[in-house]
CSV table of C-alpha atoms and ligand atoms in Angstrom, one decimal:
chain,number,residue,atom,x,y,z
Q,1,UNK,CA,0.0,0.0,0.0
Q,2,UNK,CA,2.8,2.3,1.2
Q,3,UNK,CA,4.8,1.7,-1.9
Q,4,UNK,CA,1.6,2.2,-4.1
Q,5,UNK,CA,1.5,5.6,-2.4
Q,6,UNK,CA,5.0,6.4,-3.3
Q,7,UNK,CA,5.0,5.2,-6.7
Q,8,UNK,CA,1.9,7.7,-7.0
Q,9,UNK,CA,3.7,10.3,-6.0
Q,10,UNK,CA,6.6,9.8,-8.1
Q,11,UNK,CA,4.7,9.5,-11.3
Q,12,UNK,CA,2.0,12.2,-10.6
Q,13,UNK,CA,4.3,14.6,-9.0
Q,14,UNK,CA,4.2,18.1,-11.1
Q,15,UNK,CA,8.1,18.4,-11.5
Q,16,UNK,CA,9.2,16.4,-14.2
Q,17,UNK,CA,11.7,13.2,-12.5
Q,18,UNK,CA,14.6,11.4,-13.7
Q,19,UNK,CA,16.5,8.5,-11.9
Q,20,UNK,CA,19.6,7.9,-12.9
Q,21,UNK,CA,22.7,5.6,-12.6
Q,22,UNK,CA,26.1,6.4,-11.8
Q,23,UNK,CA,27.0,6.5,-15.6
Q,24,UNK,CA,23.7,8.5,-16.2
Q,25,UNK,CA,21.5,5.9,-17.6
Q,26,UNK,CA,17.9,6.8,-17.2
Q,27,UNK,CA,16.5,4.4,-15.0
Q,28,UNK,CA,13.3,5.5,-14.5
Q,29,UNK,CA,11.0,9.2,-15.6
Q,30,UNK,CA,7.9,10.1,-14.4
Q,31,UNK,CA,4.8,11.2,-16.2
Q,32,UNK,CA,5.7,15.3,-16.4
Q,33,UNK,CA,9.3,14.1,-16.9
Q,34,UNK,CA,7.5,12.1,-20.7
Q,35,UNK,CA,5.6,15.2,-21.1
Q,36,UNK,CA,8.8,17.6,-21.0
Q,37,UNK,CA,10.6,15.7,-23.1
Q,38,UNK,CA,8.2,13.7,-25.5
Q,39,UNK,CA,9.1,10.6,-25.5
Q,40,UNK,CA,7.5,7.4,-24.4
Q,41,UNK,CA,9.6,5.4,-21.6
Q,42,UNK,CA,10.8,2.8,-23.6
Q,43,UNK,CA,12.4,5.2,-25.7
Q,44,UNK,CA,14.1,6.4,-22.9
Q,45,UNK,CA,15.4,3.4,-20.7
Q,46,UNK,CA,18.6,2.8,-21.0
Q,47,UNK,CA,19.0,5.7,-22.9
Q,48,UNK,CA,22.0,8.3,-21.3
Q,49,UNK,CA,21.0,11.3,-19.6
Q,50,UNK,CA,22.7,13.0,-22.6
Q,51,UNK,CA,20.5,12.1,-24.8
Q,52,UNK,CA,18.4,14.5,-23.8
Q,53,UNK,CA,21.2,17.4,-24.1
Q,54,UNK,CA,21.7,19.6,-26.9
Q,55,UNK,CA,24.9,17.4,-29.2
Q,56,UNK,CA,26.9,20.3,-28.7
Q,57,UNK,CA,27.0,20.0,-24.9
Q,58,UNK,CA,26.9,17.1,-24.1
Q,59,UNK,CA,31.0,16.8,-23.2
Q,60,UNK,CA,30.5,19.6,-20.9
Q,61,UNK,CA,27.5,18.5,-19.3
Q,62,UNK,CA,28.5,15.1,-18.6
Q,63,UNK,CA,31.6,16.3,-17.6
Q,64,UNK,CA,29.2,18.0,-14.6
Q,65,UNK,CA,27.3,14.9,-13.9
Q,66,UNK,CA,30.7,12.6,-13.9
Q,67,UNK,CA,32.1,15.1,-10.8
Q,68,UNK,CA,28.4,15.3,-9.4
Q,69,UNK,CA,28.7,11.6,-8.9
Q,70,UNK,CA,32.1,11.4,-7.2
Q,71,UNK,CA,30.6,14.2,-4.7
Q,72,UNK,CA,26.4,14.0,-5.0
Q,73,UNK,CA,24.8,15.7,-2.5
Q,74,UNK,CA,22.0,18.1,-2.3
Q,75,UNK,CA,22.1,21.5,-5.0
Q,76,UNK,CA,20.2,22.8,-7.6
Q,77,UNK,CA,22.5,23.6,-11.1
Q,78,UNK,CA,21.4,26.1,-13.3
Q,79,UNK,CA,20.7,29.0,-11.6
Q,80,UNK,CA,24.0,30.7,-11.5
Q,81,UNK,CA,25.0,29.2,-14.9
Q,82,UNK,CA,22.6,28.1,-18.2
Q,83,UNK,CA,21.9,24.3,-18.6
Q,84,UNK,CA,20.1,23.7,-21.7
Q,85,UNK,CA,17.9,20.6,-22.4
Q,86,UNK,CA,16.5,19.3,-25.7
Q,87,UNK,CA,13.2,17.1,-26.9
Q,88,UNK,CA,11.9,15.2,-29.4
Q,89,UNK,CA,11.5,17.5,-31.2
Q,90,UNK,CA,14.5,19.2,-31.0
Q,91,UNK,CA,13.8,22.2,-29.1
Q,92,UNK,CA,16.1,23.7,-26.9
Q,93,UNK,CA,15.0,25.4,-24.0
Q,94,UNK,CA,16.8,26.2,-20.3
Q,95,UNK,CA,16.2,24.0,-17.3
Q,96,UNK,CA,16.9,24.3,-13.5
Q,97,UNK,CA,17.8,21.2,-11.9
Q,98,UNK,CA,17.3,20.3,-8.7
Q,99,UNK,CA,19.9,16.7,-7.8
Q,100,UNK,CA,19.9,14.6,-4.9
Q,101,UNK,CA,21.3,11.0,-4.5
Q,102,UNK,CA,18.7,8.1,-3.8
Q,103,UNK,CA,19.9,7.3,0.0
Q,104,UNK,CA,20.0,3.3,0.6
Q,105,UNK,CA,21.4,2.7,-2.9
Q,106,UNK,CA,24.9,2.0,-2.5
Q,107,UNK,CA,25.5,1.2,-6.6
Q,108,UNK,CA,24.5,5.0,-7.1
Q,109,UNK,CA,21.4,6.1,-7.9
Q,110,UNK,CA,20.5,9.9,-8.4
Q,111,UNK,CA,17.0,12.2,-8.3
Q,112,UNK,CA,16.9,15.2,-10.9
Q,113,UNK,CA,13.9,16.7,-10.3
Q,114,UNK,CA,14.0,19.2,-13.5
Q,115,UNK,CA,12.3,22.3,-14.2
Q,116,UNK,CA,11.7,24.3,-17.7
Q,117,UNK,CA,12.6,28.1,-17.1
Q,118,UNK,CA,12.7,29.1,-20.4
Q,119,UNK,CA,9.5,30.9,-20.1
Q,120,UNK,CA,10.6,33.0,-17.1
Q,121,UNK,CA,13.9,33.6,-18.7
Q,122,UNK,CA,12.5,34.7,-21.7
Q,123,UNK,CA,10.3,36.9,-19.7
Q,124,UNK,CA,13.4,38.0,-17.8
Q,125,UNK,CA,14.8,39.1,-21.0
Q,126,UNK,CA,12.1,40.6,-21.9
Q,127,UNK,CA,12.1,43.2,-18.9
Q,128,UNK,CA,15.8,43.7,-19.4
Q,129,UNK,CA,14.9,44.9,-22.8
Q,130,UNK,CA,12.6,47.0,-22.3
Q,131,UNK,CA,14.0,48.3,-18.9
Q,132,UNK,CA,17.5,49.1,-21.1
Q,133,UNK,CA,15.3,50.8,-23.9
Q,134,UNK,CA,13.5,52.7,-21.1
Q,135,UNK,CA,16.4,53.9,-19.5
Q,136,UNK,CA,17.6,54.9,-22.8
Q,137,UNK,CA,14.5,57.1,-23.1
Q,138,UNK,CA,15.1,58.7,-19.6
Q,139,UNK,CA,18.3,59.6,-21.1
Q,140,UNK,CA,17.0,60.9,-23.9
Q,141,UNK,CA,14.3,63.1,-22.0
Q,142,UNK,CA,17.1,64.3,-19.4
Q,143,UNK,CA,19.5,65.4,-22.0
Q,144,UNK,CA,16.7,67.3,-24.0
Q,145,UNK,CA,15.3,69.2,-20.8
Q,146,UNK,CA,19.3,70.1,-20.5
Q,147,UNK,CA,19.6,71.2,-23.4
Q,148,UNK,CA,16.0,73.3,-23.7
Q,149,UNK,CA,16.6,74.8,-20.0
Q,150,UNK,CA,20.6,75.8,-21.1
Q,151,UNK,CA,19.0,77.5,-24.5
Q,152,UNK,CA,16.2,79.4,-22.4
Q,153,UNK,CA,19.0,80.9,-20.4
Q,154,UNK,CA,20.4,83.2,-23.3
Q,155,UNK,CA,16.9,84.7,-24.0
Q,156,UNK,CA,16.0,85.2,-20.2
Q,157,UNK,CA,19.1,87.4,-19.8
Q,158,UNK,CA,17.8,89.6,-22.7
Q,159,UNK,CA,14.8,90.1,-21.5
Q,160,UNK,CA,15.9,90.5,-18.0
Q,161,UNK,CA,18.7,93.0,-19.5
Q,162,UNK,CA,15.8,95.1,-21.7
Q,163,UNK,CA,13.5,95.9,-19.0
Q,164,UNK,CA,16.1,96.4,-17.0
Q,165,UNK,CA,17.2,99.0,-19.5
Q,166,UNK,CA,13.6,100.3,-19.9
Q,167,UNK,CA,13.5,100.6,-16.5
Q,168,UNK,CA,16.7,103.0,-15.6
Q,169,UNK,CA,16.2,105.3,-18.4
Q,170,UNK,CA,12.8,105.2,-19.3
Q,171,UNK,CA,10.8,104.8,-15.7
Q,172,UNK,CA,9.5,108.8,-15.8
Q,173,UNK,CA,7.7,108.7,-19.0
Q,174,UNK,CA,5.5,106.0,-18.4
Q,175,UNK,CA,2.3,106.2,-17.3
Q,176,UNK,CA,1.4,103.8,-14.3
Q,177,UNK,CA,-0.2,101.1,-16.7
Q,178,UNK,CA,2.8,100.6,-18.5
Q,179,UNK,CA,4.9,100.7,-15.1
Q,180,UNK,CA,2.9,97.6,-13.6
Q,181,UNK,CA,3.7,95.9,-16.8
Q,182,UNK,CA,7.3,96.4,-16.4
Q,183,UNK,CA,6.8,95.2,-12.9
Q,184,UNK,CA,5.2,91.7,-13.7
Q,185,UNK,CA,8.0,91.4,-16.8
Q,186,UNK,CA,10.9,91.9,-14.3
Q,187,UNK,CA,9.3,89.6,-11.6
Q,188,UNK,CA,8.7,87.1,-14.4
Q,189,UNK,CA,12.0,87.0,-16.0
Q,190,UNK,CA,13.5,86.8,-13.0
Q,191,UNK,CA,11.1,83.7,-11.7
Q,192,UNK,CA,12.4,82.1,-15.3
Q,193,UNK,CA,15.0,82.8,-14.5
Q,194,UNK,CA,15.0,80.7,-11.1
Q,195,UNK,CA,13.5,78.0,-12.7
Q,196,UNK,CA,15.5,77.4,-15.4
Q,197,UNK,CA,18.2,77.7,-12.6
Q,198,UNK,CA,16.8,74.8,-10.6
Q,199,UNK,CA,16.1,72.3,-13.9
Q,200,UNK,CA,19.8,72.6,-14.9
Q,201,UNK,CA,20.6,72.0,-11.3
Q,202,UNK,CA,18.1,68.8,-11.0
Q,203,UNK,CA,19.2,67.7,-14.1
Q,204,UNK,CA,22.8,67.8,-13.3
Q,205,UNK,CA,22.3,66.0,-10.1
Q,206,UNK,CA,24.5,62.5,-10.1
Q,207,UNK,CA,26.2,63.2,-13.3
Q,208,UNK,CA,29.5,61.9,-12.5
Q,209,UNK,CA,28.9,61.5,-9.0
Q,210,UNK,CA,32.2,61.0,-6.8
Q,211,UNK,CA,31.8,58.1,-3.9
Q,212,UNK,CA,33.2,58.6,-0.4
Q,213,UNK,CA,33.0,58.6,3.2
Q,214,UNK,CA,31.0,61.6,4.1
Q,215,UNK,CA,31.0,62.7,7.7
Q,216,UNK,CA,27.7,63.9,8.1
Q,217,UNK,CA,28.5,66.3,11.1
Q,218,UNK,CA,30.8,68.2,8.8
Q,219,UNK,CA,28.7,68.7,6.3
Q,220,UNK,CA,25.8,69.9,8.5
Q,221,UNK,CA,28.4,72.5,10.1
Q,222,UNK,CA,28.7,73.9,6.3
Q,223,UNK,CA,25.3,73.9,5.8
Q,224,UNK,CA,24.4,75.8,8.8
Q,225,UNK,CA,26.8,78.0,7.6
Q,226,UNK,CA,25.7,78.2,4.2
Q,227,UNK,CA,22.2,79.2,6.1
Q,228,UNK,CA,23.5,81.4,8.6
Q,229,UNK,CA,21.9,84.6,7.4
Q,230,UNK,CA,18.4,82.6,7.3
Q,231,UNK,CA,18.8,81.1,10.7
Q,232,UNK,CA,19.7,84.6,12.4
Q,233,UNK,CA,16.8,86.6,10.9
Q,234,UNK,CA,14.7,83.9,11.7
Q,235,UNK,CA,15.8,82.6,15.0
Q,236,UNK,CA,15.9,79.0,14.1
Q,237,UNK,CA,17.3,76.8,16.5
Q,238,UNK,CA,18.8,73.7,14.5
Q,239,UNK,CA,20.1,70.8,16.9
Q,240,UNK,CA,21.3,67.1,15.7
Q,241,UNK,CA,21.9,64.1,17.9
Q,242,UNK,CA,25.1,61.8,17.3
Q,243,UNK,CA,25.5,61.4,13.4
Q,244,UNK,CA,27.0,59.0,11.4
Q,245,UNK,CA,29.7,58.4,8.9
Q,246,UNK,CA,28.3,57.4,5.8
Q,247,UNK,CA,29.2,56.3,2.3
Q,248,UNK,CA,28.1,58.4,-0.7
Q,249,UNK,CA,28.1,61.6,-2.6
Q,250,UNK,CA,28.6,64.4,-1.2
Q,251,UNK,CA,27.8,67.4,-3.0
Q,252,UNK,CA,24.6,65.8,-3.5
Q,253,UNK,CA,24.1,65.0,0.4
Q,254,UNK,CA,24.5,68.7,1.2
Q,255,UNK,CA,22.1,69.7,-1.1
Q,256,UNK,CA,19.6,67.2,0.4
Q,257,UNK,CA,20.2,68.6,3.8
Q,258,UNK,CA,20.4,72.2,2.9
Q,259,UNK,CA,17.5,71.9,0.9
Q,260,UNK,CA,15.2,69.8,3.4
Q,261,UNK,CA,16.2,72.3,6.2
Q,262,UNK,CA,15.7,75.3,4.3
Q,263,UNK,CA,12.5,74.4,4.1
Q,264,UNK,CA,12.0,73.6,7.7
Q,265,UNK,CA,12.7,77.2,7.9
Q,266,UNK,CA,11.4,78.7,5.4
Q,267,UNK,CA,7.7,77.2,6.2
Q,268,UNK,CA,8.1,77.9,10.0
Q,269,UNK,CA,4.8,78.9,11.6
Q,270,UNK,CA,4.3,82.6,12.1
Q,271,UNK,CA,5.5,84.0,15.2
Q,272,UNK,CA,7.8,81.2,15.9
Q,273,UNK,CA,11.2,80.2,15.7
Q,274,UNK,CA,11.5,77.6,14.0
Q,275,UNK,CA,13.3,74.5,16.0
Q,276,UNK,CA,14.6,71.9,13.7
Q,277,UNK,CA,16.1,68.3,15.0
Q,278,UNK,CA,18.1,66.0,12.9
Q,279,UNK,CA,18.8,62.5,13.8
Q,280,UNK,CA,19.9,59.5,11.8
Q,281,UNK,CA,19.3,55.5,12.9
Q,282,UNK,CA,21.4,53.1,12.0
Q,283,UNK,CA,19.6,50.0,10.8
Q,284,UNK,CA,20.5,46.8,8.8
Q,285,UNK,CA,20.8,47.6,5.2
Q,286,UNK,CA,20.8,51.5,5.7
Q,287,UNK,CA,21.1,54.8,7.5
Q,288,UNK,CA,17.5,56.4,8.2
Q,289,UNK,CA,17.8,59.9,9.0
Q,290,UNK,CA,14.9,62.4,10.3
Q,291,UNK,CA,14.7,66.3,9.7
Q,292,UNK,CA,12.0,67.2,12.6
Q,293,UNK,CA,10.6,71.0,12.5
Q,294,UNK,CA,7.5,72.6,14.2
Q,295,UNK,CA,6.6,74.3,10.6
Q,296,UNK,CA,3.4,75.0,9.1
Q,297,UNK,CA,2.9,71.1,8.3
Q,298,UNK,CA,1.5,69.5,5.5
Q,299,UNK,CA,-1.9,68.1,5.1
Q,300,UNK,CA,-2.7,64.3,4.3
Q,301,UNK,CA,-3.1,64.2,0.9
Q,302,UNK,CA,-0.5,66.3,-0.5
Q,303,UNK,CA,2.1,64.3,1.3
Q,304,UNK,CA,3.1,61.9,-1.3
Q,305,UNK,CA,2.7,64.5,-4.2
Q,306,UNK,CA,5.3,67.6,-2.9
Q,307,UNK,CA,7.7,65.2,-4.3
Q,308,UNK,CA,7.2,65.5,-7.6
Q,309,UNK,CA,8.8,68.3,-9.9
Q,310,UNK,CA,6.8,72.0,-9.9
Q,311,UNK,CA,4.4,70.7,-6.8
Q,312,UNK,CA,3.7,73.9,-4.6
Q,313,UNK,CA,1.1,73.9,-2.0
Q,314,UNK,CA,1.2,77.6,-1.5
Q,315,UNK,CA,1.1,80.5,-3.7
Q,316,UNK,CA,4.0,82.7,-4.2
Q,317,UNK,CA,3.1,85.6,-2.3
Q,318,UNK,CA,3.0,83.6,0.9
Q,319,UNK,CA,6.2,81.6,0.3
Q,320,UNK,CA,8.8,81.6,-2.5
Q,321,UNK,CA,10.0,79.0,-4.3
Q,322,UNK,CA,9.6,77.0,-7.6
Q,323,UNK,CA,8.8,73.4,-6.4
Q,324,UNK,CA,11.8,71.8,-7.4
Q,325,UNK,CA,14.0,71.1,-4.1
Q,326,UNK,CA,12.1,67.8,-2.9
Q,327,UNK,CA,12.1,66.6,-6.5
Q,328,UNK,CA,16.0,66.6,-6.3
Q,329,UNK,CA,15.5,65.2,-3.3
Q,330,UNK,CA,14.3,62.5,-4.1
Q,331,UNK,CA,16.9,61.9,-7.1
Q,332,UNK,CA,19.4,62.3,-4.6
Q,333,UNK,CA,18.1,60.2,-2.1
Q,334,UNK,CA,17.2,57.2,-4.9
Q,335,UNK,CA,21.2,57.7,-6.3
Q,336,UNK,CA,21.8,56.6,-3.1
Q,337,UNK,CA,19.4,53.1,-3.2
Q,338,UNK,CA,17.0,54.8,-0.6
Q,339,UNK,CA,13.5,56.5,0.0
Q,340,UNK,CA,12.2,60.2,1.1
Q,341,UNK,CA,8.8,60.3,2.8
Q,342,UNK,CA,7.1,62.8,4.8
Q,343,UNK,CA,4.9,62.4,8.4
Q,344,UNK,CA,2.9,65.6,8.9
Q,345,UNK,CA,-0.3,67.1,10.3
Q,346,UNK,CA,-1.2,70.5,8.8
Q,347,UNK,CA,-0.1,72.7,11.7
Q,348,UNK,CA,1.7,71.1,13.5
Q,349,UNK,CA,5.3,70.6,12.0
Q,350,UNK,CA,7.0,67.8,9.3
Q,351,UNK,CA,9.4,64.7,9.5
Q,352,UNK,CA,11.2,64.0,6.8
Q,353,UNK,CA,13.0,61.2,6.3
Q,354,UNK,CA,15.2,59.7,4.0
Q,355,UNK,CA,17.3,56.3,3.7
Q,356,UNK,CA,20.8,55.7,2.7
Q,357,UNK,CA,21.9,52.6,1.6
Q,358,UNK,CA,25.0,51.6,3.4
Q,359,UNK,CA,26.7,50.0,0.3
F,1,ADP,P1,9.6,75.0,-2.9
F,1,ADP,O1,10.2,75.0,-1.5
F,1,ADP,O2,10.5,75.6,-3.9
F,1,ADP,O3,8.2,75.4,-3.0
F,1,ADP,P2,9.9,72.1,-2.6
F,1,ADP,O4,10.0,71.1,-3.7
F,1,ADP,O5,11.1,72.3,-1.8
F,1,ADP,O6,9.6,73.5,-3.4
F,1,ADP,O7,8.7,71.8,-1.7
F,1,ADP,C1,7.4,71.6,-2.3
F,1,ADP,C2,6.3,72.0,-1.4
F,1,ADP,O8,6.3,71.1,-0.2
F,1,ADP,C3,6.5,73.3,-0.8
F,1,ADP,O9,5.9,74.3,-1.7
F,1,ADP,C4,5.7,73.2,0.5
F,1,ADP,O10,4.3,73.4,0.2
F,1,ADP,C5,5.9,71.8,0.9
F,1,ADP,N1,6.9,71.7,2.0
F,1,ADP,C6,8.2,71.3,1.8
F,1,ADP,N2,8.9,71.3,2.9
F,1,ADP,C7,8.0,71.6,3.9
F,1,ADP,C8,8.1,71.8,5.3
F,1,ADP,N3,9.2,71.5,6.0
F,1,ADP,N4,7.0,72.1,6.0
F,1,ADP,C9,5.8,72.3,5.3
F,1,ADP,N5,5.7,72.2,4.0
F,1,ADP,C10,6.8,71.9,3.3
């Protein structure tokens, strides 16, 4: 009864089976193992494992199975390197497959429970393909928005330059319409000016980017001094517990930090200093830092989308800006295989945090 179980089990089970002998000899294939293959069993007995091989290689292959059987134990070949089987019909197609020796069976015989994976290598390829010709395309975009936002430059400064002009010569002979227009093309230029700033910058973020142990401390001490003139007129108080050591790029770390805590500043609550805590946790594939203020806040569902390039919650008479620092943040953070997220509740002050991969 017991054996009829087994011999069940053996036949019916999913993975295609093959026992064989210490010269690999089929001795015996199960039902999916026929199916795989297509042939009928006594085409098979007796038959060497290579005849199921591709001609061409069979010597290597063998060669495999001749030192598997000097040293069988448990492993599963094929993942790290291609083993191709062939059919009947003389298709070739990869296979994954799992060996084991028959225990009890002291004249050697082996299990190899086989599995095609030429469909999920194929699909594998597949996503390679399209993820290279994707990336290509990224490129492509990148370069053009480069190139478009280093063009706009030349054209800015003209008409920055003209009303400029207009302005120191001409200002007493116009009439007050034509003076507000001259206001709004100044503040304009000068806003496309700042944003054509700010796409070069996001674009050239991680171009060439140089690797290296980055003492985090130091590079909040230039920081704070970059924003010195900020934090005086605004009283921010800006304290950090222990911080780490970590591996990456630097100019683009400063900029992260600068930018995230020149926004806890810059959207402090009215009539209070802004207070601003940065810690950093080591944990087991990376460093998760927090940027703490007691700012304005941010409410539910705009949390996710201030990420993304342009997003503003506010307009620009209440707070400057041009939406583009948490974008780069984000580029920077992801150059460095991590994540940038925000906890918030409107009024009552942000977390950022961000994770560094430590490789
Ligand atoms: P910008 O500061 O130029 O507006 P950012 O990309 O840096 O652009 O930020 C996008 C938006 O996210 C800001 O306009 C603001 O509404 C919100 N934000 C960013 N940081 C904070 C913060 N610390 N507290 C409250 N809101 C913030």
């Amino acid at each position: 009864m017991k054996e009829e179980i087994f011999k069940t089990i053996f036949e019916f089970n999913p993975d295609p089976i093959i026992v064989f002998n210490a010269i690999g000899e089929i001795v015996l294939i199960n039902q999916q193992g026929k199916i795989l293959f297509g042939y009928k069993e006594a085409e098979l007995k007796g038959k060497r494992i290579d005849f199921l091989m591709p001609a061409e290689l069979v010597p290597i292959q063998s060669a495999m199975r001749f030192n598997y059987v000097q040293m069988p134990d448990h492993r599963t070949m094929g993942r790290d390197f291609e083993i191709l089987a062939k059919d009947k019909e003389g298709r070739k197609f990869h296979v994954e497959i799992a060996l084991s020796p028959l225990p009890n069976h002291n004249d050697g015989l082996f299990i190899a429970s086989i599995r095609d994976i030429s469909v999920r290598e194929e699909t594998h390829r597949n996503l390679e393909n399209r993820n290279s010709k994707l990336q290509q395309r990224i490129k492509e975009i990148e370069n053009n928005t480069f190139l478009a936002s280093h063009e706009l430059q030349e054209p800015i400064r003209t008409i920055k330059s003209l009303s400029n002009l207009l302005e120191d010569n001409q200002i007493n002979k116009l009439d007050a319409q034509s003076k507000t227009c001259l206001r709004f093309l100044n503040e304009s230029s000068h806003r496309m000016n700042l944003l054509v700033k700010g796409l070069l910058d996001y674009n050239r973020t991680g171009i060439n980017p140089v690797a290296n142990e980055i003492e985090i401390p130091k590079v909040l001490d230039e920081v704070k001094e970059d924003l010195n003139f900020l934090v005086e007129e605004t009283g921010a108080n800006i304290i950090s517990d222990r911080l780490p050591q970590i591996y990456g790029f630097e100019t683009e770390i400063r900029a992260l930090l600068q930018n995230l805590i020149s926004n806890s500043i810059k959207f402090r609550k009215k009539e209070t200093s802004p207070r601003i805590r940065i810690s950093a946790n080591k944990e087991t594939h990376h460093w998760h830092f927090t940027i703490k203020d007691n700012g304005i806040g941010i409410p539910d569902r705009y949390q996710d989308k201030i990420f993304e390039m342009f997003y503003r919650l506010h307009p620009r008479s209440q707070y400057d800006g041009c939406g583009i620092g948490l974008a780069k943040c984000k580029k920077v953070v992801e150059l460095h295989n991590g994540r940038i997220w925000v906890d918030s509740l409107e009024g009552h002050g942000s977390t950022f945090h961000f994770t560094i991969s430590k490789n």
